[in-house]
Amino acid sequence: NSIQPLCEKVRILNAIDKNPEDFFREDFTFFPNATGKHKIIFDSNTSRKTIINLSFHRLQIDVEAHRSNNLKSALEELIMNAQIDARNLAGNKGHLKSILILEKMDKLVAVSVIDFYGALTYHKFTGQIESVLNIGFSNSINHNRTRGAGIGSSIIFNAADSLFLGCLPNRMT
């Protein structure tokens, strides 16, 4: 049960399949007829609240509206992944910039976060979600401090209608 039409998902997958690096181009689009596309550059020192508020402002969505909770939760986790988790997983690469790209079409919103650490692989992400599904949210808290509990990944997974994850190892996620 998806909000986004299957033909659009197939178009995206075909585009990614042809050249995975295209997925990371800033002009890559999830919606061919997007009514707005916005880019926000941030790093680990940028306030998440500022990024969230600017995102909702640019999308013209009320950040306090109850129906915006899933979007807000997913955005917070995606930004936190780029600011903290990716940097920690990558080791000593310093404070690299990340890019948040927002697209809107009708009632659909696409959120892309590109970090330049390339540390979060598909296997790590799905492993985190699998762990939470196997032992539950409450048991996941403090379960694995070295790689995180997986709750953030699960929040992103549960909030998304579609989820595309790409990684060019040690370059970008």
PDB file of C-alpha atoms in Angstrom:
ATOM      1  CA  ASN A   1       0.000   0.000   0.000  1.00  0.00           C
ATOM      2  CA  SER A   2       2.010   2.858  -1.293  1.00  0.00           C
ATOM      3  CA  ILE A   3       1.162   6.512  -1.811  1.00  0.00           C
ATOM      4  CA  GLN A   4       3.723   6.906  -4.590  1.00  0.00           C
ATOM      5  CA  PRO A   5       2.666   5.192  -7.839  1.00  0.00           C
ATOM      6  CA  LEU A   6       4.573   2.027  -8.737  1.00  0.00           C
ATOM      7  CA  CYS A   7       5.598   3.460 -12.133  1.00  0.00           C
ATOM      8  CA  GLU A   8       7.425   6.299 -10.348  1.00  0.00           C
ATOM      9  CA  LYS A   9       9.267   3.867  -8.076  1.00  0.00           C
ATOM     10  CA  VAL A  10      10.285   1.756 -11.086  1.00  0.00           C
ATOM     11  CA  ARG A  11      11.531   4.904 -12.863  1.00  0.00           C
ATOM     12  CA  ILE A  12      13.684   5.775  -9.850  1.00  0.00           C
ATOM     13  CA  LEU A  13      15.046   2.252  -9.503  1.00  0.00           C
ATOM     14  CA  ASN A  14      15.887   2.126 -13.216  1.00  0.00           C
ATOM     15  CA  ALA A  15      17.733   5.436 -12.962  1.00  0.00           C
ATOM     16  CA  ILE A  16      19.708   4.241  -9.943  1.00  0.00           C
ATOM     17  CA  ASP A  17      20.404   0.847 -11.517  1.00  0.00           C
ATOM     18  CA  LYS A  18      22.005   2.410 -14.603  1.00  0.00           C
ATOM     19  CA  ASN A  19      24.566   4.400 -12.637  1.00  0.00           C
ATOM     20  CA  PRO A  20      24.489   4.287  -8.820  1.00  0.00           C
ATOM     21  CA  GLU A  21      26.552   7.504  -8.644  1.00  0.00           C
ATOM     22  CA  ASP A  22      23.647   9.399 -10.278  1.00  0.00           C
ATOM     23  CA  PHE A  23      21.714   8.802  -7.061  1.00  0.00           C
ATOM     24  CA  PHE A  24      24.082  11.239  -5.329  1.00  0.00           C
ATOM     25  CA  ARG A  25      23.849  14.031  -7.877  1.00  0.00           C
ATOM     26  CA  GLU A  26      22.099  17.074  -6.503  1.00  0.00           C
ATOM     27  CA  ASP A  27      19.935  17.307  -9.622  1.00  0.00           C
ATOM     28  CA  PHE A  28      18.639  13.726  -9.159  1.00  0.00           C
ATOM     29  CA  THR A  29      14.889  13.865  -8.641  1.00  0.00           C
ATOM     30  CA  PHE A  30      12.361  11.524  -7.100  1.00  0.00           C
ATOM     31  CA  PHE A  31       9.446  13.399  -8.610  1.00  0.00           C
ATOM     32  CA  PRO A  32       9.549  14.467 -12.277  1.00  0.00           C
ATOM     33  CA  ASN A  33       6.975  17.224 -11.628  1.00  0.00           C
ATOM     34  CA  ALA A  34       8.068  18.413  -8.206  1.00  0.00           C
ATOM     35  CA  THR A  35       6.529  21.724  -7.173  1.00  0.00           C
ATOM     36  CA  GLY A  36       9.580  22.618  -5.166  1.00  0.00           C
ATOM     37  CA  LYS A  37      13.103  21.370  -4.613  1.00  0.00           C
ATOM     38  CA  HIS A  38      15.270  22.778  -1.838  1.00  0.00           C
ATOM     39  CA  LYS A  39      18.854  22.192  -0.703  1.00  0.00           C
ATOM     40  CA  ILE A  40      20.208  22.814   2.782  1.00  0.00           C
ATOM     41  CA  ILE A  41      23.907  22.374   3.527  1.00  0.00           C
ATOM     42  CA  PHE A  42      24.835  21.583   7.128  1.00  0.00           C
ATOM     43  CA  ASP A  43      27.529  20.019   9.279  1.00  0.00           C
ATOM     44  CA  SER A  44      27.785  18.538  12.752  1.00  0.00           C
ATOM     45  CA  ASN A  45      27.740  21.997  14.331  1.00  0.00           C
ATOM     46  CA  THR A  46      24.449  23.084  12.733  1.00  0.00           C
ATOM     47  CA  SER A  47      21.460  22.986  15.077  1.00  0.00           C
ATOM     48  CA  ARG A  48      19.056  20.167  14.128  1.00  0.00           C
ATOM     49  CA  LYS A  49      16.128  22.321  15.235  1.00  0.00           C
ATOM     50  CA  THR A  50      17.246  25.052  12.814  1.00  0.00           C
ATOM     51  CA  ILE A  51      17.529  22.532   9.960  1.00  0.00           C
ATOM     52  CA  ILE A  52      14.092  21.057  10.758  1.00  0.00           C
ATOM     53  CA  ASN A  53      12.397  24.464  10.962  1.00  0.00           C
ATOM     54  CA  LEU A  54      14.031  25.645   7.731  1.00  0.00           C
ATOM     55  CA  SER A  55      12.993  22.403   6.011  1.00  0.00           C
ATOM     56  CA  PHE A  56       9.358  22.748   7.022  1.00  0.00           C
ATOM     57  CA  HIS A  57       9.392  26.434   6.090  1.00  0.00           C
ATOM     58  CA  ARG A  58      10.717  25.672   2.616  1.00  0.00           C
ATOM     59  CA  LEU A  59       8.215  22.849   2.143  1.00  0.00           C
ATOM     60  CA  GLN A  60       5.428  25.123   3.427  1.00  0.00           C
ATOM     61  CA  ILE A  61       4.328  22.544   5.969  1.00  0.00           C
ATOM     62  CA  ASP A  62       3.369  23.323   9.567  1.00  0.00           C
ATOM     63  CA  VAL A  63       6.088  21.746  11.721  1.00  0.00           C
ATOM     64  CA  GLU A  64       3.648  21.545  14.662  1.00  0.00           C
ATOM     65  CA  ALA A  65       0.845  19.804  12.754  1.00  0.00           C
ATOM     66  CA  HIS A  66       0.111  16.300  14.026  1.00  0.00           C
ATOM     67  CA  ARG A  67       0.156  14.901  10.482  1.00  0.00           C
ATOM     68  CA  SER A  68       3.755  16.113  10.133  1.00  0.00           C
ATOM     69  CA  ASN A  69       5.078  13.961  12.991  1.00  0.00           C
ATOM     70  CA  ASN A  70       6.422  11.125  10.820  1.00  0.00           C
ATOM     71  CA  LEU A  71       8.198  13.555   8.508  1.00  0.00           C
ATOM     72  CA  LYS A  72       9.673  15.440  11.451  1.00  0.00           C
ATOM     73  CA  SER A  73      10.832  12.251  13.187  1.00  0.00           C
ATOM     74  CA  ALA A  74      12.422  10.864  10.034  1.00  0.00           C
ATOM     75  CA  LEU A  75      14.126  14.192   9.268  1.00  0.00           C
ATOM     76  CA  GLU A  76      15.550  14.392  12.798  1.00  0.00           C
ATOM     77  CA  GLU A  77      16.975  10.888  12.537  1.00  0.00           C
ATOM     78  CA  LEU A  78      18.387  11.369   9.020  1.00  0.00           C
ATOM     79  CA  ILE A  79      20.093  14.590  10.058  1.00  0.00           C
ATOM     80  CA  MET A  80      21.409  13.013  13.268  1.00  0.00           C
ATOM     81  CA  ASN A  81      22.792  10.096  11.245  1.00  0.00           C
ATOM     82  CA  ALA A  82      24.732  12.514   9.033  1.00  0.00           C
ATOM     83  CA  GLN A  83      25.883  14.725  11.905  1.00  0.00           C
ATOM     84  CA  ILE A  84      26.870  12.098  14.462  1.00  0.00           C
ATOM     85  CA  ASP A  85      26.574   8.461  13.411  1.00  0.00           C
ATOM     86  CA  ALA A  86      28.206   8.711   9.979  1.00  0.00           C
ATOM     87  CA  ARG A  87      31.097  10.697  11.403  1.00  0.00           C
ATOM     88  CA  ASN A  88      31.604   8.206  14.239  1.00  0.00           C
ATOM     89  CA  LEU A  89      31.385   5.189  11.923  1.00  0.00           C
ATOM     90  CA  ALA A  90      33.851   6.723   9.463  1.00  0.00           C
ATOM     91  CA  GLY A  91      36.508   7.325  12.080  1.00  0.00           C
ATOM     92  CA  ASN A  92      38.610  10.443  11.959  1.00  0.00           C
ATOM     93  CA  LYS A  93      37.381  12.336   8.881  1.00  0.00           C
ATOM     94  CA  GLY A  94      36.606  15.579  10.699  1.00  0.00           C
ATOM     95  CA  HIS A  95      33.494  17.758  10.299  1.00  0.00           C
ATOM     96  CA  LEU A  96      32.382  17.247   6.697  1.00  0.00           C
ATOM     97  CA  LYS A  97      29.416  19.045   5.170  1.00  0.00           C
ATOM     98  CA  SER A  98      26.202  17.141   4.447  1.00  0.00           C
ATOM     99  CA  ILE A  99      23.424  18.036   2.037  1.00  0.00           C
ATOM    100  CA  LEU A 100      19.697  17.817   2.737  1.00  0.00           C
ATOM    101  CA  ILE A 101      17.556  17.850  -0.400  1.00  0.00           C
ATOM    102  CA  LEU A 102      13.793  18.248  -0.123  1.00  0.00           C
ATOM    103  CA  GLU A 103      11.260  17.698  -2.896  1.00  0.00           C
ATOM    104  CA  LYS A 104       7.513  18.115  -2.774  1.00  0.00           C
ATOM    105  CA  MET A 105       4.814  16.982  -5.173  1.00  0.00           C
ATOM    106  CA  ASP A 106       1.181  17.213  -4.147  1.00  0.00           C
ATOM    107  CA  LYS A 107       1.074  15.561  -0.709  1.00  0.00           C
ATOM    108  CA  LEU A 108       4.311  13.636  -1.180  1.00  0.00           C
ATOM    109  CA  VAL A 109       7.657  14.720   0.205  1.00  0.00           C
ATOM    110  CA  ALA A 110      11.024  13.211  -0.706  1.00  0.00           C
ATOM    111  CA  VAL A 111      13.918  13.730   1.672  1.00  0.00           C
ATOM    112  CA  SER A 112      17.502  12.981   0.712  1.00  0.00           C
ATOM    113  CA  VAL A 113      20.474  13.367   2.981  1.00  0.00           C
ATOM    114  CA  ILE A 114      23.902  12.988   1.463  1.00  0.00           C
ATOM    115  CA  ASP A 115      26.881  12.757   3.775  1.00  0.00           C
ATOM    116  CA  PHE A 116      30.481  12.542   2.632  1.00  0.00           C
ATOM    117  CA  TYR A 117      31.565   9.814   5.003  1.00  0.00           C
ATOM    118  CA  GLY A 118      30.226   6.761   3.129  1.00  0.00           C
ATOM    119  CA  ALA A 119      30.040   4.740   6.330  1.00  0.00           C
ATOM    120  CA  LEU A 120      26.424   3.548   6.578  1.00  0.00           C
ATOM    121  CA  THR A 121      26.017   0.562   4.275  1.00  0.00           C
ATOM    122  CA  TYR A 122      22.799  -1.201   3.362  1.00  0.00           C
ATOM    123  CA  HIS A 123      23.837  -4.175   5.492  1.00  0.00           C
ATOM    124  CA  LYS A 124      24.429  -2.011   8.598  1.00  0.00           C
ATOM    125  CA  PHE A 125      21.141  -0.142   8.160  1.00  0.00           C
ATOM    126  CA  THR A 126      18.964  -3.210   7.639  1.00  0.00           C
ATOM    127  CA  GLY A 127      20.837  -5.028  10.423  1.00  0.00           C
ATOM    128  CA  GLN A 128      19.877  -2.241  12.827  1.00  0.00           C
ATOM    129  CA  ILE A 129      16.207  -2.481  11.819  1.00  0.00           C
ATOM    130  CA  GLU A 130      16.252  -6.276  12.047  1.00  0.00           C
ATOM    131  CA  SER A 131      17.693  -6.076  15.548  1.00  0.00           C
ATOM    132  CA  VAL A 132      14.897  -3.778  16.728  1.00  0.00           C
ATOM    133  CA  LEU A 133      12.238  -5.949  15.103  1.00  0.00           C
ATOM    134  CA  ASN A 134      13.674  -9.065  16.737  1.00  0.00           C
ATOM    135  CA  ILE A 135      14.053  -7.757  20.296  1.00  0.00           C
ATOM    136  CA  GLY A 136      11.616  -4.806  20.321  1.00  0.00           C
ATOM    137  CA  PHE A 137      12.039  -1.063  20.804  1.00  0.00           C
ATOM    138  CA  SER A 138      12.259  -1.072  24.601  1.00  0.00           C
ATOM    139  CA  ASN A 139      14.847  -3.872  24.688  1.00  0.00           C
ATOM    140  CA  SER A 140      16.889  -2.128  21.978  1.00  0.00           C
ATOM    141  CA  ILE A 141      17.663   0.848  24.195  1.00  0.00           C
ATOM    142  CA  ASN A 142      21.280   0.532  25.311  1.00  0.00           C
ATOM    143  CA  HIS A 143      21.464  -2.872  23.612  1.00  0.00           C
ATOM    144  CA  ASN A 144      24.550  -2.135  21.546  1.00  0.00           C
ATOM    145  CA  ARG A 145      26.453   1.045  22.356  1.00  0.00           C
ATOM    146  CA  THR A 146      29.189   0.483  19.759  1.00  0.00           C
ATOM    147  CA  ARG A 147      26.876   0.563  16.757  1.00  0.00           C
ATOM    148  CA  GLY A 148      23.719   2.073  18.202  1.00  0.00           C
ATOM    149  CA  ALA A 149      20.459   0.470  19.177  1.00  0.00           C
ATOM    150  CA  GLY A 150      18.859   0.766  15.747  1.00  0.00           C
ATOM    151  CA  ILE A 151      15.908   2.782  16.993  1.00  0.00           C
ATOM    152  CA  GLY A 152      16.733   5.756  14.725  1.00  0.00           C
ATOM    153  CA  SER A 153      16.972   3.497  11.667  1.00  0.00           C
ATOM    154  CA  SER A 154      13.655   1.914  12.629  1.00  0.00           C
ATOM    155  CA  ILE A 155      12.004   5.330  13.005  1.00  0.00           C
ATOM    156  CA  ILE A 156      13.171   6.259   9.490  1.00  0.00           C
ATOM    157  CA  PHE A 157      12.038   2.877   8.109  1.00  0.00           C
ATOM    158  CA  ASN A 158       8.595   3.114   9.733  1.00  0.00           C
ATOM    159  CA  ALA A 159       8.031   6.736   8.683  1.00  0.00           C
ATOM    160  CA  ALA A 160       8.880   6.180   5.019  1.00  0.00           C
ATOM    161  CA  ASP A 161       6.545   5.165   2.235  1.00  0.00           C
ATOM    162  CA  SER A 162       9.608   4.242   0.172  1.00  0.00           C
ATOM    163  CA  LEU A 163      13.203   4.082   1.280  1.00  0.00           C
ATOM    164  CA  PHE A 164      16.238   4.179  -0.980  1.00  0.00           C
ATOM    165  CA  LEU A 165      19.686   3.785   0.570  1.00  0.00           C
ATOM    166  CA  GLY A 166      22.875   4.182  -1.415  1.00  0.00           C
ATOM    167  CA  CYS A 167      26.472   4.024  -0.283  1.00  0.00           C
ATOM    168  CA  LEU A 168      29.721   4.631  -2.101  1.00  0.00           C
ATOM    169  CA  PRO A 169      32.010   3.209   0.619  1.00  0.00           C
ATOM    170  CA  ASN A 170      34.261   5.789   2.270  1.00  0.00           C
ATOM    171  CA  ARG A 171      32.921   8.468  -0.112  1.00  0.00           C
ATOM    172  CA  MET A 172      29.239   9.167   0.498  1.00  0.00           C
ATOM    173  CA  THR A 173      25.966   7.751   1.794  1.00  0.00           C
TER     174      THR A 173
END
